[in-house]
PDB file of C-alpha atoms in Angstrom:
ATOM      1  CA  UNK A  16      74.990-124.729   2.781  1.00 46.00           C
ATOM      2  CA  UNK A  17      71.585-124.472   4.381  1.00 47.00           C
ATOM      3  CA  UNK A  18      69.903-127.421   5.948  1.00 51.00           C
ATOM      4  CA  UNK A  19      67.233-129.098   3.856  1.00 52.00           C
ATOM      5  CA  UNK A  20      63.587-127.962   4.780  1.00 54.00           C
ATOM      6  CA  UNK A  21      64.640-124.678   6.378  1.00 52.00           C
ATOM      7  CA  UNK A  22      64.493-121.361   4.461  1.00 52.00           C
ATOM      8  CA  UNK A  23      67.611-119.422   4.167  1.00 53.00           C
ATOM      9  CA  UNK A  24      68.124-116.137   5.911  1.00 50.00           C
ATOM     10  CA  UNK A  25      68.501-114.248   2.652  1.00 52.00           C
ATOM     11  CA  UNK A  26      65.278-115.719   1.324  1.00 54.00           C
ATOM     12  CA  UNK A  27      63.372-114.625   4.434  1.00 58.00           C
ATOM     13  CA  UNK A  28      64.788-111.171   4.297  1.00 77.00           C
ATOM     14  CA  UNK A  29      63.867-110.726   0.644  1.00 82.00           C
ATOM     15  CA  UNK A  30      60.340-111.918   1.208  1.00 80.00           C
ATOM     16  CA  UNK A  31      59.969-109.662   4.211  1.00 81.00           C
ATOM     17  CA  UNK A  32      61.403-106.808   2.245  1.00 79.00           C
ATOM     18  CA  UNK A  33      59.028-107.481  -0.596  1.00 80.00           C
ATOM     19  CA  UNK A  34      56.147-107.516   1.826  1.00 81.00           C
ATOM     20  CA  UNK A  35      57.325-104.286   3.408  1.00 79.00           C
ATOM     21  CA  UNK A  36      57.728-102.715  -0.016  1.00 79.00           C
ATOM     22  CA  UNK A  37      54.281-103.819  -0.984  1.00 83.00           C
ATOM     23  CA  UNK A  38      52.807-102.349   2.166  1.00 82.00           C
ATOM     24  CA  UNK A  39      54.827 -99.154   1.628  1.00 81.00           C
ATOM     25  CA  UNK A  40      53.664 -98.935  -1.977  1.00 81.00           C
ATOM     26  CA  UNK A  41      50.115 -99.484  -0.838  1.00 84.00           C
ATOM     27  CA  UNK A  42      50.487 -96.859   1.852  1.00 83.00           C
ATOM     28  CA  UNK A  43      52.266 -94.550  -0.606  1.00 79.00           C
ATOM     29  CA  UNK A  44      49.567 -95.067  -3.199  1.00 80.00           C
ATOM     30  CA  UNK A  45      46.903 -94.512  -0.575  1.00 83.00           C
ATOM     31  CA  UNK A  46      48.675 -91.380   0.632  1.00 83.00           C
ATOM     32  CA  UNK A  47      49.162 -90.195  -2.928  1.00 78.00           C
ATOM     33  CA  UNK A  48      45.478 -90.818  -3.633  1.00 81.00           C
ATOM     34  CA  UNK A  49      44.563 -88.905  -0.503  1.00 82.00           C
ATOM     35  CA  UNK A  50      46.912 -86.077  -1.466  1.00 80.00           C
ATOM     36  CA  UNK A  51      45.510 -86.015  -4.984  1.00 81.00           C
ATOM     37  CA  UNK A  52      41.966 -86.132  -3.651  1.00 82.00           C
ATOM     38  CA  UNK A  53      42.709 -83.334  -1.185  1.00 82.00           C
ATOM     39  CA  UNK A  54      44.449 -81.339  -3.958  1.00 82.00           C
ATOM     40  CA  UNK A  55      41.508 -81.850  -6.300  1.00 84.00           C
ATOM     41  CA  UNK A  56      39.112 -80.905  -3.516  1.00 83.00           C
ATOM     42  CA  UNK A  57      41.212 -77.899  -2.627  1.00 80.00           C
ATOM     43  CA  UNK A  58      41.408 -76.971  -6.317  1.00 82.00           C
ATOM     44  CA  UNK A  59      37.654 -77.336  -6.688  1.00 85.00           C
ATOM     45  CA  UNK A  60      37.158 -75.307  -3.534  1.00 84.00           C
ATOM     46  CA  UNK A  61      39.648 -72.740  -4.801  1.00 81.00           C
ATOM     47  CA  UNK A  62      37.789 -72.559  -8.108  1.00 86.00           C
ATOM     48  CA  UNK A  63      34.513 -72.160  -6.264  1.00 87.00           C
ATOM     49  CA  UNK A  64      36.012 -69.458  -4.064  1.00 86.00           C
ATOM     50  CA  UNK A  65      37.614 -67.837  -7.118  1.00 84.00           C
ATOM     51  CA  UNK A  66      34.246 -67.929  -8.887  1.00 87.00           C
ATOM     52  CA  UNK A  67      32.525 -66.367  -5.913  1.00 86.00           C
ATOM     53  CA  UNK A  68      35.252 -63.750  -5.670  1.00 85.00           C
ATOM     54  CA  UNK A  69      34.961 -63.073  -9.402  1.00 87.00           C
ATOM     55  CA  UNK A  70      31.186 -62.711  -9.033  1.00 86.00           C
ATOM     56  CA  UNK A  71      31.658 -60.430  -6.053  1.00 87.00           C
ATOM     57  CA  UNK A  72      34.208 -58.407  -8.053  1.00 88.00           C
ATOM     58  CA  UNK A  73      31.748 -58.120 -10.934  1.00 88.00           C
ATOM     59  CA  UNK A  74      29.055 -57.098  -8.472  1.00 88.00           C
ATOM     60  CA  UNK A  75      31.396 -54.533  -6.967  1.00 86.00           C
ATOM     61  CA  UNK A  76      32.248 -53.265 -10.451  1.00 88.00           C
ATOM     62  CA  UNK A  77      28.545 -52.958 -11.251  1.00 89.00           C
ATOM     63  CA  UNK A  78      27.997 -51.182  -7.947  1.00 87.00           C
ATOM     64  CA  UNK A  79      30.953 -48.916  -8.720  1.00 87.00           C
ATOM     65  CA  UNK A  80      29.475 -48.157 -12.133  1.00 89.00           C
ATOM     66  CA  UNK A  81      26.094 -47.440 -10.551  1.00 88.00           C
ATOM     67  CA  UNK A  82      27.717 -45.228  -7.949  1.00 85.00           C
ATOM     68  CA  UNK A  83      29.694 -43.425 -10.666  1.00 87.00           C
ATOM     69  CA  UNK A  84      26.513 -42.831 -12.672  1.00 89.00           C
ATOM     70  CA  UNK A  85      24.646 -41.731  -9.558  1.00 87.00           C
ATOM     71  CA  UNK A  86      27.508 -39.413  -8.657  1.00 86.00           C
ATOM     72  CA  UNK A  87      27.281 -37.924 -12.165  1.00 88.00           C
ATOM     73  CA  UNK A  88      23.545 -37.430 -11.776  1.00 89.00           C
ATOM     74  CA  UNK A  89      24.075 -35.866  -8.368  1.00 87.00           C
ATOM     75  CA  UNK A  90      26.718 -33.525  -9.783  1.00 86.00           C
ATOM     76  CA  UNK A  91      24.357 -32.569 -12.610  1.00 89.00           C
ATOM     77  CA  UNK A  92      21.566 -31.964 -10.103  1.00 86.00           C
ATOM     78  CA  UNK A  93      23.937 -29.859  -8.038  1.00 85.00           C
ATOM     79  CA  UNK A  94      24.929 -27.844 -11.103  1.00 85.00           C
ATOM     80  CA  UNK A  95      21.255 -27.403 -12.002  1.00 86.00           C
ATOM     81  CA  UNK A  96      20.420 -26.431  -8.444  1.00 85.00           C
ATOM     82  CA  UNK A  97      23.338 -23.990  -8.415  1.00 85.00           C
ATOM     83  CA  UNK A  98      22.048 -22.444 -11.653  1.00 86.00           C
ATOM     84  CA  UNK A  99      18.525 -22.315 -10.218  1.00 87.00           C
ATOM     85  CA  UNK A 100      19.914 -20.811  -7.032  1.00 86.00           C
ATOM     86  CA  UNK A 101      21.781 -18.201  -9.094  1.00 86.00           C
ATOM     87  CA  UNK A 102      18.586 -17.435 -11.022  1.00 88.00           C
ATOM     88  CA  UNK A 103      16.673 -17.176  -7.753  1.00 85.00           C
ATOM     89  CA  UNK A 104      19.331 -14.860  -6.335  1.00 88.00           C
ATOM     90  CA  UNK A 105      19.112 -12.674  -9.462  1.00 88.00           C
ATOM     91  CA  UNK A 106      15.308 -12.662  -9.272  1.00 85.00           C
ATOM     92  CA  UNK A 107      15.483 -11.833  -5.569  1.00 83.00           C
ATOM     93  CA  UNK A 108      17.920  -8.990  -6.255  1.00 86.00           C
ATOM     94  CA  UNK A 109      15.552  -7.665  -8.927  1.00 83.00           C
ATOM     95  CA  UNK A 110      12.633  -7.877  -6.520  1.00 78.00           C
ATOM     96  CA  UNK A 111      14.629  -6.104  -3.832  1.00 81.00           C
ATOM     97  CA  UNK A 112      15.601  -3.390  -6.316  1.00 81.00           C
ATOM     98  CA  UNK A 113      11.978  -3.019  -7.409  1.00 77.00           C
ATOM     99  CA  UNK A 114      10.887  -2.970  -3.789  1.00 77.00           C
ATOM    100  CA  UNK A 115      13.386  -0.208  -3.090  1.00 79.00           C
ATOM    101  CA  UNK A 116      12.273   1.821  -6.122  1.00 82.00           C
ATOM    102  CA  UNK A 117       8.558   1.159  -5.627  1.00 72.00           C
ATOM    103  CA  UNK A 118       7.990   3.999  -3.104  1.00 83.00           C
ATOM    104  CA  UNK A 119       9.680   6.431  -5.489  1.00 80.00           C
ATOM    105  CA  UNK A 120       7.582   5.140  -8.377  1.00 75.00           C
ATOM    106  CA  UNK A 121       4.437   5.485  -6.298  1.00 79.00           C
ATOM    107  CA  UNK A 122       5.493   8.998  -5.339  1.00 82.00           C
ATOM    108  CA  UNK A 123       6.170   9.870  -8.989  1.00 81.00           C
ATOM    109  CA  UNK A 124       2.824   8.466 -10.074  1.00 78.00           C
ATOM    110  CA  UNK A 125       1.075  10.330  -7.260  1.00 80.00           C
ATOM    111  CA  UNK A 126       2.860  13.519  -8.288  1.00 86.00           C
ATOM    112  CA  UNK A 127       1.734  13.029 -11.901  1.00 83.00           C
ATOM    113  CA  UNK A 128      -1.806  12.314 -10.729  1.00 75.00           C
ATOM    114  CA  UNK A 129      -1.770  15.471  -8.615  1.00 83.00           C
ATOM    115  CA  UNK A 130      -0.316  17.465 -11.507  1.00 83.00           C
ATOM    116  CA  UNK A 131      -2.979  16.100 -13.833  1.00 73.00           C
ATOM    117  CA  UNK A 132      -5.674  16.925 -11.290  1.00 75.00           C
ATOM    118  CA  UNK A 133      -4.280  20.455 -10.962  1.00 80.00           C
ATOM    119  CA  UNK A 134      -4.287  20.828 -14.739  1.00 77.00           C
ATOM    120  CA  UNK A 135      -7.877  19.645 -14.813  1.00 67.00           C
ATOM    121  CA  UNK A 136      -8.768  22.146 -12.104  1.00 69.00           C
ATOM    122  CA  UNK A 137      -7.002  24.897 -14.045  1.00 70.00           C
ATOM    123  CA  UNK A 138      -8.738  23.884 -17.231  1.00 62.00           C
ATOM    124  CA  UNK A 139     -12.064  23.847 -15.443  1.00 64.00           C
ATOM    125  CA  UNK A 140     -11.281  27.269 -14.028  1.00 65.00           C
ATOM    126  CA  UNK A 141     -10.352  28.426 -17.525  1.00 55.00           C
ATOM    127  CA  UNK A 142     -13.569  26.955 -18.880  1.00 51.00           C
ATOM    128  CA  UNK A 143     -15.556  28.717 -16.197  1.00 58.00           C
ATOM    129  CA  UNK A 144     -13.607  31.916 -16.871  1.00 58.00           C
ATOM    130  CA  UNK A 145     -14.111  31.489 -20.606  1.00 53.00           C
ATOM    131  CA  UNK A 146     -17.814  30.941 -20.074  1.00 53.00           C
ATOM    132  CA  UNK A 147     -17.983  34.119 -18.051  1.00 59.00           C
ATOM    133  CA  UNK A 148     -15.883  35.979 -20.626  1.00 57.00           C
ATOM    134  CA  UNK A 149     -18.025  34.569 -23.408  1.00 56.00           C
ATOM    135  CA  UNK A 150     -21.145  35.737 -21.620  1.00 60.00           C
ATOM    136  CA  UNK A 151     -19.653  39.175 -21.077  1.00 61.00           C
ATOM    137  CA  UNK A 152     -18.458  39.226 -24.682  1.00 59.00           C
ATOM    138  CA  UNK A 153     -21.896  38.291 -25.983  1.00 58.00           C
ATOM    139  CA  UNK A 154     -23.514  40.971 -23.861  1.00 63.00           C
ATOM    140  CA  UNK A 155     -20.933  43.542 -24.976  1.00 59.00           C
ATOM    141  CA  UNK A 156     -21.242  42.568 -28.623  1.00 62.00           C
ATOM    142  CA  UNK A 157     -25.028  42.668 -28.426  1.00 64.00           C
ATOM    143  CA  UNK A 158     -24.842  46.139 -26.908  1.00 63.00           C
ATOM    144  CA  UNK A 159     -22.260  47.256 -29.457  1.00 62.00           C
ATOM    145  CA  UNK A 160     -24.257  45.828 -32.327  1.00 61.00           C
ATOM    146  CA  UNK A 161     -27.412  47.576 -31.153  1.00 61.00           C
ATOM    147  CA  UNK A 162     -25.520  50.843 -30.819  1.00 61.00           C
ATOM    148  CA  UNK A 163     -23.370  50.901 -33.956  1.00 62.00           C
ATOM    149  CA  UNK A 164     -25.004  48.666 -36.555  1.00 61.00           C
ATOM    150  CA  UNK A 165     -27.157  51.357 -38.096  1.00 59.00           C
ATOM    151  CA  UNK A 166     -24.766  54.316 -37.758  1.00 63.00           C
ATOM    152  CA  UNK A 167     -21.436  52.605 -38.508  1.00 68.00           C
ATOM    153  CA  UNK A 168     -22.526  49.681 -40.678  1.00 79.00           C
ATOM    154  CA  UNK A 169     -21.256  47.230 -37.998  1.00 85.00           C
ATOM    155  CA  UNK A 170     -21.933  43.494 -38.377  1.00 85.00           C
ATOM    156  CA  UNK A 171     -20.883  40.680 -36.002  1.00 85.00           C
ATOM    157  CA  UNK A 172     -20.945  37.158 -37.460  1.00 86.00           C
ATOM    158  CA  UNK A 173     -19.800  33.871 -35.773  1.00 87.00           C
ATOM    159  CA  UNK A 174     -17.356  32.169 -38.138  1.00 82.00           C
ATOM    160  CA  UNK A 175     -14.944  29.243 -37.605  1.00 78.00           C
ATOM    161  CA  UNK A 176     -14.774  29.641 -33.835  1.00 81.00           C
ATOM    162  CA  UNK A 177     -14.253  33.390 -34.127  1.00 88.00           C
ATOM    163  CA  UNK A 178     -16.361  36.531 -34.438  1.00 89.00           C
ATOM    164  CA  UNK A 179     -16.124  38.283 -37.784  1.00 91.00           C
ATOM    165  CA  UNK A 180     -16.254  42.050 -37.193  1.00 89.00           C
ATOM    166  CA  UNK A 181     -17.301  43.848 -40.354  1.00 89.00           C
ATOM    167  CA  UNK A 182     -17.856  47.476 -41.260  1.00 88.00           C
ATOM    168  CA  UNK A 183     -19.540  49.178 -44.180  1.00 88.00           C
ATOM    169  CA  UNK A 184     -19.916  52.924 -44.649  1.00 83.00           C
ATOM    170  CA  UNK A 185     -16.130  53.294 -44.430  1.00 84.00           C
ATOM    171  CA  UNK A 186     -15.510  54.531 -47.981  1.00 80.00           C
ATOM    172  CA  UNK A 187     -17.456  57.552 -49.172  1.00 81.00           C
ATOM    173  CA  UNK A 188     -17.251  56.386 -52.768  1.00 84.00           C
ATOM    174  CA  UNK A 189     -18.253  52.802 -51.971  1.00 85.00           C
ATOM    175  CA  UNK A 190     -20.200  52.832 -48.694  1.00 84.00           C
ATOM    176  CA  UNK A 191     -21.453  49.254 -49.187  1.00 87.00           C
ATOM    177  CA  UNK A 192     -17.922  47.799 -49.337  1.00 88.00           C
ATOM    178  CA  UNK A 193     -17.255  45.497 -46.356  1.00 88.00           C
ATOM    179  CA  UNK A 194     -14.006  45.705 -44.348  1.00 88.00           C
ATOM    180  CA  UNK A 195     -13.675  42.807 -41.881  1.00 89.00           C
ATOM    181  CA  UNK A 196     -11.402  40.819 -39.591  1.00 90.00           C
ATOM    182  CA  UNK A 197     -11.835  37.868 -37.235  1.00 92.00           C
ATOM    183  CA  UNK A 198     -11.640  38.341 -33.468  1.00 93.00           C
ATOM    184  CA  UNK A 199     -10.659  35.245 -31.431  1.00 91.00           C
ATOM    185  CA  UNK A 200     -10.316  34.645 -27.720  1.00 88.00           C
ATOM    186  CA  UNK A 201      -7.965  31.922 -26.503  1.00 86.00           C
ATOM    187  CA  UNK A 202      -8.364  29.431 -23.653  1.00 81.00           C
ATOM    188  CA  UNK A 203      -6.345  31.829 -21.522  1.00 83.00           C
ATOM    189  CA  UNK A 204      -8.774  34.696 -22.238  1.00 84.00           C
ATOM    190  CA  UNK A 205      -6.331  36.535 -24.504  1.00 91.00           C
ATOM    191  CA  UNK A 206      -7.733  38.245 -27.598  1.00 92.00           C
ATOM    192  CA  UNK A 207      -6.194  37.971 -31.065  1.00 92.00           C
ATOM    193  CA  UNK A 208      -7.208  38.878 -34.630  1.00 92.00           C
ATOM    194  CA  UNK A 209      -6.925  37.157 -37.996  1.00 91.00           C
ATOM    195  CA  UNK A 210      -7.604  38.103 -41.604  1.00 91.00           C
ATOM    196  CA  UNK A 211      -6.782  41.776 -41.042  1.00 90.00           C
ATOM    197  CA  UNK A 212      -7.239  44.103 -44.017  1.00 88.00           C
ATOM    198  CA  UNK A 213      -4.029  44.734 -45.932  1.00 86.00           C
ATOM    199  CA  UNK A 214      -1.873  47.519 -44.577  1.00 86.00           C
ATOM    200  CA  UNK A 215      -3.396  47.433 -41.059  1.00 87.00           C
ATOM    201  CA  UNK A 216      -1.367  44.631 -39.463  1.00 89.00           C
ATOM    202  CA  UNK A 217       0.787  46.865 -37.271  1.00 91.00           C
ATOM    203  CA  UNK A 218      -2.148  49.040 -36.228  1.00 91.00           C
ATOM    204  CA  UNK A 219      -4.243  45.974 -35.314  1.00 91.00           C
ATOM    205  CA  UNK A 220      -1.429  44.472 -33.215  1.00 93.00           C
ATOM    206  CA  UNK A 221      -1.305  47.649 -31.150  1.00 94.00           C
ATOM    207  CA  UNK A 222      -5.096  47.774 -30.796  1.00 94.00           C
ATOM    208  CA  UNK A 223      -5.284  44.108 -29.730  1.00 94.00           C
ATOM    209  CA  UNK A 224      -2.550  44.626 -27.121  1.00 95.00           C
ATOM    210  CA  UNK A 225      -4.525  47.521 -25.654  1.00 94.00           C
ATOM    211  CA  UNK A 226      -7.763  45.514 -25.841  1.00 93.00           C
ATOM    212  CA  UNK A 227      -6.204  42.789 -23.713  1.00 94.00           C
ATOM    213  CA  UNK A 228      -5.278  45.453 -21.165  1.00 93.00           C
ATOM    214  CA  UNK A 229      -8.635  47.295 -21.237  1.00 91.00           C
ATOM    215  CA  UNK A 230     -10.928  44.313 -21.912  1.00 89.00           C
ATOM    216  CA  UNK A 231     -13.354  46.829 -23.474  1.00 88.00           C
ATOM    217  CA  UNK A 232     -14.907  45.590 -26.717  1.00 87.00           C
ATOM    218  CA  UNK A 233     -16.878  48.826 -27.316  1.00 85.00           C
ATOM    219  CA  UNK A 234     -13.654  50.818 -27.306  1.00 91.00           C
ATOM    220  CA  UNK A 235     -12.019  48.203 -29.586  1.00 91.00           C
ATOM    221  CA  UNK A 236     -14.850  48.349 -32.164  1.00 89.00           C
ATOM    222  CA  UNK A 237     -14.746  52.170 -32.272  1.00 89.00           C
ATOM    223  CA  UNK A 238     -10.952  52.103 -32.653  1.00 92.00           C
ATOM    224  CA  UNK A 239     -11.144  49.564 -35.485  1.00 90.00           C
ATOM    225  CA  UNK A 240     -13.513  51.774 -37.448  1.00 89.00           C
ATOM    226  CA  UNK A 241     -11.346  54.819 -36.877  1.00 90.00           C
ATOM    227  CA  UNK A 242      -8.293  52.892 -38.073  1.00 89.00           C
ATOM    228  CA  UNK A 243     -10.164  51.664 -41.143  1.00 87.00           C
ATOM    229  CA  UNK A 244     -11.277  55.185 -42.023  1.00 86.00           C
ATOM    230  CA  UNK A 245      -7.744  56.537 -41.509  1.00 85.00           C
ATOM    231  CA  UNK A 246      -5.830  53.722 -43.261  1.00 76.00           C
ATOM    232  CA  UNK A 247      -8.014  52.126 -45.869  1.00 63.00           C
ATOM    233  CA  UNK A 248      -8.190  53.654 -49.354  1.00 58.00           C
ATOM    234  CA  UNK A 249     -11.407  55.510 -50.055  1.00 52.00           C
TER     235      UNK A 249
END
């Protein structure tokens, strides 16, 4: 048995153990609190980092979307520019073709202008020739009229751009009966006749052909009267 007034060894050990356990529990609780606090802090920090990362991801997604839209716009602009470039190439090819054909067109136009000028010169020459022929014709007809009007019943009358050549004193039974035809002269100076008395068409064609060779109106007038006397009924 233990001596009175002195604690036993087992009692001291238990008390010391209890004290050690208490200190260990306190240290354990303090460590656990520190671990929990660090875990909570790390969790909070992780959540903050995760939030920042999520925000950065959303920002990157928005940037990606913007880049995708911009890339689409750029592609559309490129397609438009390619179409415009194709149109410009086609327009340039057309201009080059026109440029190549322009000298020929100018030459063709110049040739037509020259041809037109030549035609005008020819027409003017024909007009001058016609004026001279008309003057000669008027002189010849005046001379013929003065010579044959009284003896042969000759009359010369302007009518519808022609000269009507008429004869009376052809028929013995009806000397006042008029036989006539129209004498025309074309722009080329060629004579022709219209409204020939019936039955004298062939004769007049031959006389007109010879008139164009002779160019002698006096001869033509005399021959007409002879033909009328020979061919027309009395």
